[in-house]
Coordinates of C-alpha atoms and ligand atoms in Angstrom, one line a residue:
M157 CA 27.3 -23.7 1.6
R158 CA 27.4 -20.3 0.0
I159 CA 27.1 -17.0 2.0
F160 CA 24.8 -14.1 1.0
L161 CA 24.7 -10.9 2.9
D162 CA 21.2 -10.0 4.3
T163 CA 21.4 -6.2 4.1
A164 CA 20.7 -3.2 1.9
N165 CA 23.6 -1.2 3.3
I166 CA 26.0 -0.4 0.5
E167 CA 29.1 0.0 2.7
Q168 CA 28.5 -3.4 4.3
I169 CA 28.0 -5.0 1.0
K170 CA 31.3 -3.5 -0.4
E171 CA 33.2 -4.6 2.7
G172 CA 31.7 -8.1 2.5
V173 CA 32.4 -8.5 -1.2
K174 CA 36.1 -7.4 -0.6
L175 CA 36.5 -10.5 1.6
G176 CA 35.7 -12.7 -1.4
V177 CA 33.3 -15.0 0.4
V178 CA 30.0 -13.3 -0.3
S179 CA 28.3 -14.5 -3.5
G180 CA 24.9 -12.8 -3.2
V181 CA 22.7 -10.4 -1.3
T182 CA 19.2 -10.5 0.0
T183 CA 17.1 -7.5 0.9
N184 CA 13.6 -7.0 2.2
P185 CA 11.4 -3.9 2.6
T186 CA 12.5 -3.5 6.2
L187 CA 16.2 -3.6 5.3
I188 CA 15.7 -1.2 2.4
S189 CA 13.8 1.2 4.6
K190 CA 16.6 1.2 7.2
E191 CA 18.8 2.8 4.6
G192 CA 16.7 6.0 4.5
H193 CA 14.5 7.3 1.7
R194 CA 16.5 6.4 -1.4
D195 CA 14.8 5.3 -4.5
Y196 CA 14.1 1.5 -4.3
E197 CA 15.2 0.9 -7.9
A198 CA 18.4 2.9 -7.5
V199 CA 19.4 1.1 -4.3
V200 CA 18.8 -2.4 -5.9
K201 CA 20.6 -1.4 -9.1
E202 CA 23.6 -0.2 -7.1
I203 CA 23.7 -3.4 -5.1
C204 CA 23.5 -5.5 -8.3
S205 CA 26.5 -3.6 -9.7
I206 CA 28.6 -4.4 -6.6
V207 CA 27.8 -8.1 -6.2
N208 CA 28.7 -10.7 -8.7
G209 CA 25.7 -13.0 -7.9
P210 CA 22.0 -13.0 -7.2
V211 CA 20.5 -10.0 -5.4
S212 CA 17.0 -10.6 -4.0
A213 CA 14.5 -7.6 -4.1
E214 CA 11.1 -8.1 -2.7
V215 CA 7.7 -7.0 -4.1
V216 CA 6.0 -4.4 -2.0
V217 CA 2.4 -5.0 -3.0
N218 CA 0.0 -7.8 -1.9
D219 CA -2.4 -8.0 -4.7
K220 CA -1.9 -10.8 -7.3
E221 CA -2.0 -8.8 -10.5
A222 CA 0.0 -5.9 -9.0
M223 CA 2.6 -8.4 -7.7
L224 CA 3.1 -9.8 -11.1
I225 CA 3.4 -6.4 -12.7
Q226 CA 5.9 -5.2 -10.1
A227 CA 7.9 -8.5 -10.2
R228 CA 8.4 -8.1 -13.9
K229 CA 9.6 -4.5 -13.4
I230 CA 12.0 -5.5 -10.6
A231 CA 13.4 -8.4 -12.8
A232 CA 14.2 -5.9 -15.5
W233 CA 16.4 -3.7 -13.2
A234 CA 19.5 -5.9 -13.5
P235 CA 20.5 -9.3 -14.9
N236 CA 21.3 -10.6 -11.4
V237 CA 18.0 -9.6 -9.7
V238 CA 15.9 -12.3 -8.1
V239 CA 12.4 -11.3 -7.2
K240 CA 11.3 -12.1 -3.7
I241 CA 7.7 -13.3 -3.5
P242 CA 5.9 -14.2 -0.2
S243 CA 4.9 -17.8 0.4
T244 CA 1.2 -17.3 0.1
T245 CA -1.5 -18.8 -2.2
Y246 CA -1.2 -15.8 -4.6
G247 CA 2.5 -15.8 -4.2
L248 CA 2.6 -19.4 -5.5
E249 CA 0.5 -18.5 -8.5
V250 CA 2.8 -15.5 -9.2
T251 CA 5.9 -17.7 -8.8
S252 CA 4.6 -20.3 -11.3
Q253 CA 3.9 -17.6 -13.8
L254 CA 7.2 -15.8 -13.3
S255 CA 9.1 -19.1 -13.6
K256 CA 7.4 -19.7 -17.0
E257 CA 8.8 -16.3 -18.0
N258 CA 12.3 -17.4 -16.8
I259 CA 12.2 -14.8 -14.0
K260 CA 14.0 -16.0 -10.9
V261 CA 12.1 -16.1 -7.7
N262 CA 13.2 -16.3 -4.1
L263 CA 10.1 -17.5 -2.2
T264 CA 10.3 -15.8 1.1
L265 CA 8.7 -16.0 4.5
C266 CA 8.7 -19.8 4.4
F267 CA 7.7 -21.3 7.7
S268 CA 6.7 -24.9 6.8
V269 CA 7.7 -27.9 4.8
N270 CA 4.5 -27.7 2.8
Q271 CA 5.2 -24.1 1.7
A272 CA 8.7 -25.3 0.6
I273 CA 7.4 -28.3 -1.4
L274 CA 4.9 -26.1 -3.2
G275 CA 7.5 -23.4 -3.9
A276 CA 9.8 -25.9 -5.5
L277 CA 6.9 -27.3 -7.6
A278 CA 6.1 -23.7 -8.7
G279 CA 9.6 -23.3 -10.0
A280 CA 11.1 -21.0 -7.3
T281 CA 14.9 -20.7 -7.7
F282 CA 15.3 -20.2 -3.9
I283 CA 13.2 -21.0 -0.9
S284 CA 13.8 -19.0 2.2
P285 CA 12.9 -20.7 5.5
F286 CA 13.1 -18.0 8.3
V287 CA 15.1 -19.7 11.0
G288 CA 15.3 -16.9 13.6
R289 CA 11.6 -16.0 13.4
L290 CA 10.7 -19.7 13.9
D291 CA 13.0 -19.8 16.9
D292 CA 11.5 -16.6 18.3
A293 CA 8.1 -18.3 18.1
G294 CA 9.3 -21.3 20.1
H295 CA 9.9 -23.7 17.1
D296 CA 13.1 -25.2 15.9
G297 CA 13.9 -23.1 12.8
M298 CA 16.9 -25.1 11.7
A299 CA 14.8 -28.4 11.8
L300 CA 12.7 -26.9 9.0
V301 CA 15.9 -26.1 6.9
K302 CA 17.1 -29.7 7.4
D303 CA 13.6 -31.2 6.6
V304 CA 13.4 -29.2 3.4
V305 CA 17.0 -30.1 2.3
D306 CA 16.3 -33.8 3.0
I307 CA 13.0 -33.8 1.1
Y308 CA 14.4 -31.9 -2.0
K309 CA 17.3 -34.4 -2.1
K310 CA 14.8 -37.3 -2.5
Y311 CA 13.4 -35.8 -5.7
E312 CA 15.9 -35.0 -8.5
D313 CA 13.4 -32.8 -10.3
L314 CA 13.1 -30.4 -7.3
T315 CA 16.1 -28.1 -8.1
T316 CA 15.1 -25.2 -5.8
E317 CA 18.0 -24.1 -3.5
V318 CA 17.5 -23.8 0.2
L319 CA 18.5 -20.4 1.4
A320 CA 18.5 -20.3 5.2
A321 CA 17.3 -16.8 6.2
S322 CA 16.6 -14.9 9.4
I323 CA 20.0 -15.9 10.6
R324 CA 20.9 -14.2 13.9
H325 CA 24.2 -15.5 15.1
P326 CA 27.3 -17.6 14.0
L327 CA 25.9 -20.8 15.5
H328 CA 23.0 -20.6 13.1
C329 CA 25.5 -20.6 10.2
V330 CA 27.2 -23.8 11.5
A331 CA 23.8 -25.4 11.9
A332 CA 22.7 -24.3 8.4
A333 CA 25.9 -25.8 6.9
K334 CA 25.3 -29.1 8.9
A335 CA 21.7 -29.2 7.7
G336 CA 22.9 -29.0 4.1
A337 CA 21.5 -25.5 3.2
H338 CA 22.8 -24.4 -0.1
I339 CA 23.1 -20.8 1.1
A340 CA 22.9 -18.9 4.4
T341 CA 22.0 -15.3 4.1
I342 CA 23.5 -13.4 7.1
P343 CA 23.7 -9.9 8.5
Y344 CA 27.1 -8.2 8.1
K345 CA 27.6 -8.3 11.9
V346 CA 27.3 -12.2 11.8
L347 CA 29.8 -12.3 8.9
L348 CA 32.3 -10.4 11.1
Q349 CA 31.6 -12.6 14.1
M350 CA 32.3 -15.7 11.9
T351 CA 35.8 -14.4 11.1
Q352 CA 36.8 -13.8 14.7
N353 CA 38.2 -16.1 17.4
P354 CA 40.0 -14.8 20.5
L355 CA 42.5 -17.7 20.4
T356 CA 43.6 -16.5 16.9
D357 CA 44.2 -13.0 18.4
V358 CA 46.2 -14.5 21.3
G359 CA 48.1 -16.7 19.0
I360 CA 49.1 -13.8 16.7
E361 CA 50.2 -11.7 19.8
R362 CA 52.4 -14.6 21.0
F363 CA 53.9 -15.3 17.6
L364 CA 54.8 -11.7 17.1
A365 CA 56.2 -11.3 20.7
D366 CA 58.4 -14.4 20.2
W367 CA 59.6 -13.1 16.9
Q368 CA 60.3 -9.7 18.3
S369 CA 62.3 -11.1 21.3
V370 CA 64.5 -13.2 18.9
S371 CA 65.1 -10.4 16.5
E372 CA 66.0 -8.1 19.4
G373 CA 68.5 -10.7 20.6
T374 CA 70.3 -11.0 17.2
Ligands
G3P177 O1 16.4 -12.9 5.3 C1 15.3 -12.5 6.0 C2 15.7 -11.7 7.1 O2 16.0 -10.4 6.7 C3 14.8 -11.6 8.3 O3 15.6 -11.6 9.4 O4 16.1 -11.1 11.7 O5 14.2 -9.9 10.6 O6 14.0 -12.3 11.1 P1 14.9 -11.2 10.8

């Protein structure tokens, strides 16, 4: 399973990339707006220059024609841009057209197996089941990830990658890996949580203390 960072915060992305474990970034209009009033294009271009991998940037219009026009513009911002399109009827049509034009699509806001099947048939590069938001609504978000992975595996021609999104905590990452998700996109906070274990810290302290006592004795 690969790890993408789910943020538009430049410092977090730089720090994550330094660890050598982040191979992409996903953003959405909420994440972009959290970073203030910078120009959308400038922010996405900067992220694309930092990350050696796919960077998802979402369309911010809801009309089919406007979506298509905006998606083409976003796709031209950088070679590693992936356009995020919502999993709607129009979104599907837009995805089919963009995939014919070799523009990569991350079909977002996926909450059902049917949306995922249609997204793959439309040629989406990534499908993003929103795990946390399904959990919030009293459903099993990770069960959707597992179902989609299992179904895609049955059909060789469905090459869409499953990108587990709306990840809220480290256990979600473990479950996404067990479910066979190709990618988990995670907040920076969750990435840091994944690196930490109190037993590791206790172990380091003990090793260093033992080492210190021996060196003091020699
Ligand atoms: O990847 C989608 C993500 O940004 C949504 O997360 O926590 O707002 O449901 P959340």
